[in-house]
Structure formats: C-alpha cells, structure tokens
Amino acid sequence: MDKQFQWWPPQASNFAPPVDQLYLFLLAVTAFFTLLIFACIVYLALKYRRRRGRRPAPVQTNHLLEITWTAIPFALTLVMFFWASGLFVRMREPPADAMQIDVVAKQWMWKVQHPSGRREIDELHVPLGRPIKLDMTSEAVIHSFFLPAFRTKQDVVPGAYNIEWFTPTRVGEYHLFCAEYCGTQHSKMIGRVVVQTPAEYQAWVAGTGVDEAPAVVGARLFTQFQCNTCHGQRAPTLANLFGSTVKLSDGAAITADDNYLRESILAPRAKIVAGYQPLMPTYAGQLTEEQVMDLIAYIKSLHNQQP
Ligand code: CUA
C-alpha cells in the first residue's frame, strides 16, 4: 500500500474530507502569514537600514493599522474555532443506527468483538457505508485508537467507555495504530482495518469458528453470577433499562448508558436507584472487561420485553 510516497493517507471515511479541508485551511493561513511576515522583515530591514547622515523619522501610533492587524487574525482564529469545534462535536455524536463494535485494549493488543460474536485481534473488519460506533475500554493503561485513513483518533482510558465513530467510504486495508505510549511494546501495538463490501462483511462475520454473540454470553453470565436472584425482585428490573431515564435516591435523574451500566456492575453503590437499598455487591475483580461488555450487551437486548 505504501510503496510510493504519499502526502496524505488515503481518504477512507466520512470524516476524511472535512478533516483534510480544515487542515488545508490551517496550512494555507499559516503559509500566507509566514510568507507575509518574512517579506515584511526583508522589505523593512532594507528600507530602514542605517545610512550615513540620515536618521529615520520617529514612529507615530497608527490606530487604523493596529486595529487591522488585530481584527483580521481575530476573525481568522474565530473561523478556525467554530469550524474545528463543529467537526469535533460531530465526531463525538454517533448516529443512533450505528453498529456497535466492542474494543478492549490491553498491553499490547486490540481485542475486537462484533455484535454477532466474531472476535479478532489487531484487526477491525467493517462494512462499507455503514456507520460504526466503537465502544472501547482498556484493561490497565491509556492507549489511543488511531485510524489515519479515517482521520479519527480516540484515547482509550481504563475505567470508562470511550467512543469513536465513522462511516467507511472506501474498500481496502488501512493502518491501525496505538497513538499513546503504553509501555515497551507500544510500537508493536499496530494492526489494520479492513473495509469490505456489505456482502463480504456478512460472509466474514459468519465465517469459520463463530464465537457466541456478546448478548448470549452475557445472558449466561447473568445466571452464573446469580444476578437473576435479585433483579426483578429486590433489585430494579433490567428490562427496557438501557437508554431510559433512571431516578436516583439523591433525587438526580440520569440516562442509563454504557458507562452507567458499567459503573453499576463494578461500583454498585456509586448510584442507588430511588426506592432501593444499596444491597448489591461489587463485581470488580470478578469480571474481565469483555465479560462486563457481554453483560451490558445482554441488558441492551432486554428491549421491548415484558418485565
Ligand atoms: Cu497501546 Cu501504545
């Protein structure tokens, strides 16, 4: 892929063109002012150089000049700010219909699991044209999931879920890097993202040695850890919980998202649902990050079911 020299990585996601346009704008503004300032330095150095018998006239304040060279850079930086922050906000808000893929970072590999169950390591297969949301966490240290051809990069921090989303727009294989120094093998924590046509992706995901879907594993864990002995009776029901608004005992109301569910499993006393006692034991140290994601997938699957 990288046989020839390239100025830019290929553009392979919906974010590649807008990120490149912004970057080109920054480059153009920077280049223009660099050249302008250099030209002024040379011109003024020659014009006002020391000459025998002549002394330069004292400089007077020029308000028009000062307002101009303040207002123009101010306007330009405001354009940069709104342009970049608008794009930043878009990159933080995955569409509701995005397909979720789980990513667990560890020293030193990327463990990926698809909704159907198929797992892969240091590789990410995605279908063309479908919005993809990566739900990512890390087991010990901070990593960063960087896809240059997609122009997206997101730190993966232990103890929470970090989100990255994109829509692949070009079939092919592209680089995956860890972009945060995470220990001795950091530089080897690399892989590839493979964009396939939807049909190819379907065939791949259903391929050999199929792993169980996270929701199926989660359902088993739910019984194995005896969550079912309390939930629905002494403990709040989990049916239709995901995405709903939860009233807490301190009067606050929050949305039951991935991070809330994760915290409720690992630190159940952090947020108590109104009307319930803090009876639930913590499962921190008993579950791997993958198992927590499986349980959350199971809870998400309890949609439109009778409590
Ligand atoms: Cu993981 Cu650097």
Coordinates of C-alpha atoms and ligand atoms in Angstrom, one line a residue:
M1 CA 0.0 0.0 0.0
D2 CA 2.8 2.4 0.9
K3 CA 5.1 1.7 -2.0
Q4 CA 5.0 5.3 -3.2
F5 CA 5.5 8.5 -1.3
Q6 CA 2.1 10.0 -0.3
W7 CA 1.4 13.4 1.0
W8 CA -1.8 12.2 2.8
P9 CA -3.1 8.9 3.9
P10 CA -6.0 7.7 1.7
Q11 CA -9.4 9.2 2.4
A12 CA -11.5 6.2 3.6
S13 CA -14.1 7.5 5.9
N14 CA -16.8 10.2 6.1
F15 CA -14.5 12.3 8.3
A16 CA -11.5 12.3 5.9
P17 CA -12.7 15.0 3.5
P18 CA -13.8 17.5 6.2
V19 CA -10.7 17.0 8.4
D20 CA -8.5 17.4 5.3
Q21 CA -10.3 20.6 4.3
L22 CA -9.9 22.1 7.7
Y23 CA -6.2 21.0 7.8
L24 CA -5.6 22.6 4.3
F25 CA -7.3 25.8 5.5
L26 CA -4.9 25.9 8.6
L27 CA -1.9 25.2 6.3
A28 CA -2.9 27.9 3.8
V29 CA -3.4 30.6 6.6
T30 CA -0.1 29.6 8.2
A31 CA 1.8 29.7 4.9
F32 CA 0.2 33.0 3.9
F33 CA 1.2 34.7 7.1
T34 CA 4.6 33.1 7.3
L35 CA 5.4 34.5 3.8
L36 CA 3.9 37.8 4.5
I37 CA 5.9 38.3 7.7
F38 CA 9.1 37.2 6.1
A39 CA 8.5 39.6 3.2
C40 CA 7.9 42.4 5.6
I41 CA 11.0 41.7 7.6
V42 CA 13.2 41.8 4.4
Y43 CA 11.5 44.9 3.0
L44 CA 11.6 46.9 6.2
A45 CA 15.1 45.8 7.0
L46 CA 16.2 47.2 3.7
K47 CA 14.0 50.3 3.7
Y48 CA 15.1 51.4 7.2
R49 CA 18.6 50.2 7.2
R50 CA 21.2 52.6 8.7
R51 CA 22.5 55.1 6.3
R52 CA 25.1 57.8 6.8
G53 CA 23.8 61.2 7.5
R54 CA 20.1 60.1 7.6
R55 CA 18.1 59.3 10.7
P56 CA 14.6 57.7 10.4
A57 CA 11.6 59.8 11.4
P58 CA 10.1 58.9 14.8
V59 CA 7.3 56.4 14.5
Q60 CA 3.8 57.6 15.4
T61 CA 0.9 55.4 16.5
N62 CA -1.3 54.3 13.6
H63 CA -4.7 53.2 15.0
L64 CA -6.1 52.0 11.7
L65 CA -3.0 49.8 11.2
E66 CA -3.2 48.4 14.7
I67 CA -7.0 47.7 14.5
T68 CA -6.5 45.9 11.2
W69 CA -3.7 43.6 12.3
T70 CA -5.7 42.7 15.4
A71 CA -9.1 42.3 13.8
I72 CA -8.1 40.1 10.9
P73 CA -6.2 37.5 12.9
F74 CA -9.1 37.5 15.5
A75 CA -11.6 36.8 12.8
L76 CA -9.4 34.1 11.3
T77 CA -9.0 32.3 14.6
L78 CA -12.7 32.5 15.3
V79 CA -13.3 30.8 11.9
M80 CA -10.8 28.1 12.9
F81 CA -12.5 27.7 16.3
F82 CA -16.1 27.3 15.0
W83 CA -15.0 25.1 12.1
A84 CA -12.9 22.8 14.2
S85 CA -15.3 22.6 17.2
G86 CA -18.2 21.9 14.9
L87 CA -16.3 19.0 13.4
F88 CA -15.2 17.8 16.9
V89 CA -18.8 17.7 18.2
R90 CA -19.9 15.8 15.1
M91 CA -17.2 13.2 15.7
R92 CA -18.4 12.7 19.3
E93 CA -22.0 12.1 18.4
P94 CA -22.5 8.7 16.7
P95 CA -25.8 8.3 14.8
A96 CA -28.5 6.2 16.6
D97 CA -28.4 3.5 14.0
A98 CA -24.6 3.0 14.2
M99 CA -23.4 -0.6 14.5
Q100 CA -21.6 -1.1 17.8
I101 CA -18.3 -3.0 17.9
D102 CA -16.6 -3.6 21.2
V103 CA -12.8 -2.9 21.6
V104 CA -10.7 -3.8 24.6
A105 CA -7.2 -2.5 24.6
K106 CA -4.6 -4.4 26.6
Q107 CA -0.8 -4.4 26.8
W108 CA -0.2 -4.9 23.9
M109 CA -3.1 -5.8 21.6
W110 CA -6.5 -4.7 20.4
K111 CA -9.2 -7.2 21.1
V112 CA -12.3 -6.6 18.9
Q113 CA -15.7 -8.2 19.1
H114 CA -18.5 -7.8 16.6
P115 CA -22.3 -7.8 17.5
S116 CA -22.7 -11.3 16.0
G117 CA -19.9 -12.5 18.3
R118 CA -17.0 -12.8 15.9
R119 CA -13.7 -11.8 17.6
E120 CA -10.5 -10.6 16.1
I121 CA -7.2 -9.3 17.4
D122 CA -5.3 -6.3 16.0
E123 CA -7.7 -6.2 13.1
L124 CA -11.0 -4.5 12.5
H125 CA -13.3 -5.6 9.7
V126 CA -16.1 -3.1 8.9
P127 CA -18.7 -2.9 6.1
L128 CA -18.6 -0.1 3.6
G129 CA -21.1 2.7 4.0
R130 CA -22.4 1.7 7.5
P131 CA -21.9 4.0 10.5
I132 CA -19.7 2.1 13.0
K133 CA -19.5 3.0 16.7
L134 CA -16.6 1.6 18.6
D135 CA -17.2 1.1 22.3
M136 CA -13.7 1.0 23.8
T137 CA -12.1 0.4 27.1
S138 CA -8.7 -0.5 28.4
E139 CA -7.5 -3.0 31.0
A140 CA -4.6 -1.2 32.5
V141 CA -3.1 1.9 30.9
I142 CA -4.2 4.5 28.4
H143 CA -4.0 3.6 24.7
S144 CA -5.2 5.5 21.7
F145 CA -7.1 4.0 18.7
F146 CA -5.8 5.8 15.7
L147 CA -7.0 5.2 12.1
P148 CA -5.1 7.7 9.9
A149 CA -7.1 6.9 6.7
F150 CA -10.3 7.6 8.6
R151 CA -8.9 10.7 10.3
T152 CA -10.1 9.6 13.7
K153 CA -8.2 9.0 16.9
Q154 CA -9.6 8.4 20.4
D155 CA -7.8 7.8 23.7
V156 CA -8.9 4.5 25.3
V157 CA -8.9 5.1 29.1
P158 CA -9.3 2.4 31.7
G159 CA -12.4 2.6 33.9
A160 CA -14.8 4.0 31.3
Y161 CA -16.1 3.6 27.8
N162 CA -14.7 5.8 25.1
I163 CA -16.5 6.2 21.8
E164 CA -15.2 6.6 18.3
W165 CA -17.4 6.5 15.2
F166 CA -17.1 6.8 11.5
T167 CA -18.6 5.5 8.2
P168 CA -16.1 3.7 6.0
T169 CA -16.3 5.1 2.4
R170 CA -13.7 3.1 0.5
V171 CA -13.0 -0.6 0.3
G172 CA -9.4 -1.5 1.3
E173 CA -6.9 -2.2 4.0
Y174 CA -5.6 0.7 6.2
H175 CA -3.4 1.2 9.1
L176 CA -4.4 0.9 12.8
F177 CA -2.0 2.4 15.3
C178 CA -1.8 2.8 19.0
A179 CA -1.1 6.5 19.4
E180 CA -0.4 6.7 23.1
Y181 CA 2.8 5.5 24.6
C182 CA 1.6 2.5 26.6
G183 CA 4.8 0.6 27.5
T184 CA 7.6 -1.5 26.0
Q185 CA 5.6 -2.9 23.1
H186 CA 3.7 0.2 22.2
S187 CA 5.3 0.5 18.8
K188 CA 4.2 -3.1 18.0
M189 CA 0.6 -2.4 19.0
I190 CA -0.4 -2.0 15.4
G191 CA -2.8 -3.6 13.1
R192 CA -5.1 -3.0 10.2
V193 CA -8.7 -2.0 9.4
V194 CA -10.3 -3.9 6.6
V195 CA -13.2 -2.2 4.8
Q196 CA -15.3 -4.8 2.9
T197 CA -18.5 -4.6 0.9
P198 CA -21.6 -5.3 3.0
A199 CA -21.9 -8.8 1.4
E200 CA -18.2 -9.6 2.0
Y201 CA -18.5 -8.4 5.6
Q202 CA -21.6 -10.6 6.2
A203 CA -19.7 -13.6 4.9
W204 CA -16.7 -12.7 7.0
V205 CA -18.7 -12.2 10.2
A206 CA -20.5 -15.5 9.8
G207 CA -17.2 -17.2 9.0
T208 CA -15.3 -20.1 10.5
G209 CA -15.2 -20.8 14.2
V210 CA -18.0 -18.5 15.0
D211 CA -17.9 -17.0 18.5
E212 CA -21.0 -16.6 20.6
A213 CA -22.7 -13.2 20.5
P214 CA -21.9 -10.9 23.5
A215 CA -25.6 -10.8 24.5
V216 CA -25.7 -14.7 24.6
V217 CA -22.6 -14.9 26.7
G218 CA -24.0 -12.1 28.9
A219 CA -27.2 -14.0 29.5
R220 CA -25.2 -17.0 30.7
L221 CA -23.0 -14.8 33.0
F222 CA -26.2 -13.2 34.3
T223 CA -27.3 -16.6 35.6
Q224 CA -23.8 -17.8 36.6
F225 CA -23.3 -14.8 38.8
Q226 CA -26.8 -15.1 40.1
C227 CA -27.8 -11.6 39.1
N228 CA -31.3 -13.1 38.3
T229 CA -31.9 -13.9 42.0
C230 CA -32.3 -10.2 42.8
H231 CA -33.0 -8.3 39.6
G232 CA -36.7 -8.0 39.1
Q233 CA -37.5 -8.5 42.8
R234 CA -35.4 -6.8 45.5
A235 CA -33.4 -5.1 42.8
P236 CA -34.6 -2.9 39.8
T237 CA -35.7 -4.8 36.7
L238 CA -33.3 -4.6 33.8
A239 CA -36.0 -4.8 31.1
N240 CA -36.0 -1.7 28.9
L241 CA -33.4 -0.2 31.2
F242 CA -30.8 0.8 28.5
G243 CA -31.4 4.3 27.2
S244 CA -34.1 5.0 29.8
T245 CA -34.1 7.7 32.5
V246 CA -33.3 6.4 36.0
K247 CA -34.2 8.3 39.1
L248 CA -31.6 8.1 41.8
S249 CA -32.0 8.1 45.6
D250 CA -30.3 11.5 45.8
G251 CA -33.0 13.0 43.5
A252 CA -30.9 13.2 40.4
A253 CA -32.1 11.6 37.1
I254 CA -29.6 10.1 34.6
T255 CA -29.7 8.3 31.4
A256 CA -28.8 4.6 31.6
D257 CA -25.9 4.4 29.1
D258 CA -23.0 2.1 28.8
N259 CA -20.9 3.9 31.4
Y260 CA -23.8 3.9 33.9
L261 CA -24.3 0.2 33.5
R262 CA -20.6 -0.5 33.8
E263 CA -20.3 1.5 37.0
S264 CA -23.4 -0.2 38.4
I265 CA -21.8 -3.6 37.9
L266 CA -18.4 -2.6 39.2
A267 CA -19.2 0.0 41.8
P268 CA -22.9 -0.6 42.6
R269 CA -23.1 1.9 45.5
A270 CA -21.9 4.9 43.4
K271 CA -25.5 5.5 42.2
I272 CA -28.5 4.0 44.0
V273 CA -31.9 3.8 42.2
A274 CA -34.6 5.6 44.1
G275 CA -36.6 3.3 46.3
Y276 CA -34.0 0.6 46.6
Q277 CA -31.4 -0.4 49.2
P278 CA -27.7 -0.5 48.5
L279 CA -27.5 -4.3 48.7
M280 CA -25.7 -5.2 45.6
P281 CA -22.1 -6.5 46.0
T282 CA -19.4 -5.2 43.7
Y283 CA -18.3 -7.4 40.8
A284 CA -15.0 -5.6 40.4
G285 CA -12.1 -8.1 40.1
Q286 CA -14.5 -10.9 39.2
L287 CA -15.3 -9.9 35.7
T288 CA -13.0 -9.2 32.8
E289 CA -13.7 -6.1 30.6
E290 CA -15.1 -8.4 27.9
Q291 CA -17.5 -10.0 30.4
V292 CA -18.7 -6.6 31.6
M293 CA -19.3 -5.7 27.9
D294 CA -21.2 -9.1 27.5
L295 CA -23.4 -8.3 30.4
I296 CA -24.2 -4.9 29.1
A297 CA -25.0 -6.4 25.6
Y298 CA -27.4 -8.7 27.4
I299 CA -29.0 -5.8 29.3
K300 CA -29.3 -3.9 26.0
S301 CA -31.0 -7.0 24.4
L302 CA -33.8 -6.8 27.0
H303 CA -35.6 -4.3 24.9
N304 CA -39.4 -4.4 24.3
Q305 CA -39.7 -7.3 26.7
Q306 CA -42.2 -7.7 29.5
P307 CA -40.6 -7.0 32.8
Ligands
CUA1 CU1 -1.2 0.8 23.3 CU2 0.5 2.4 22.8

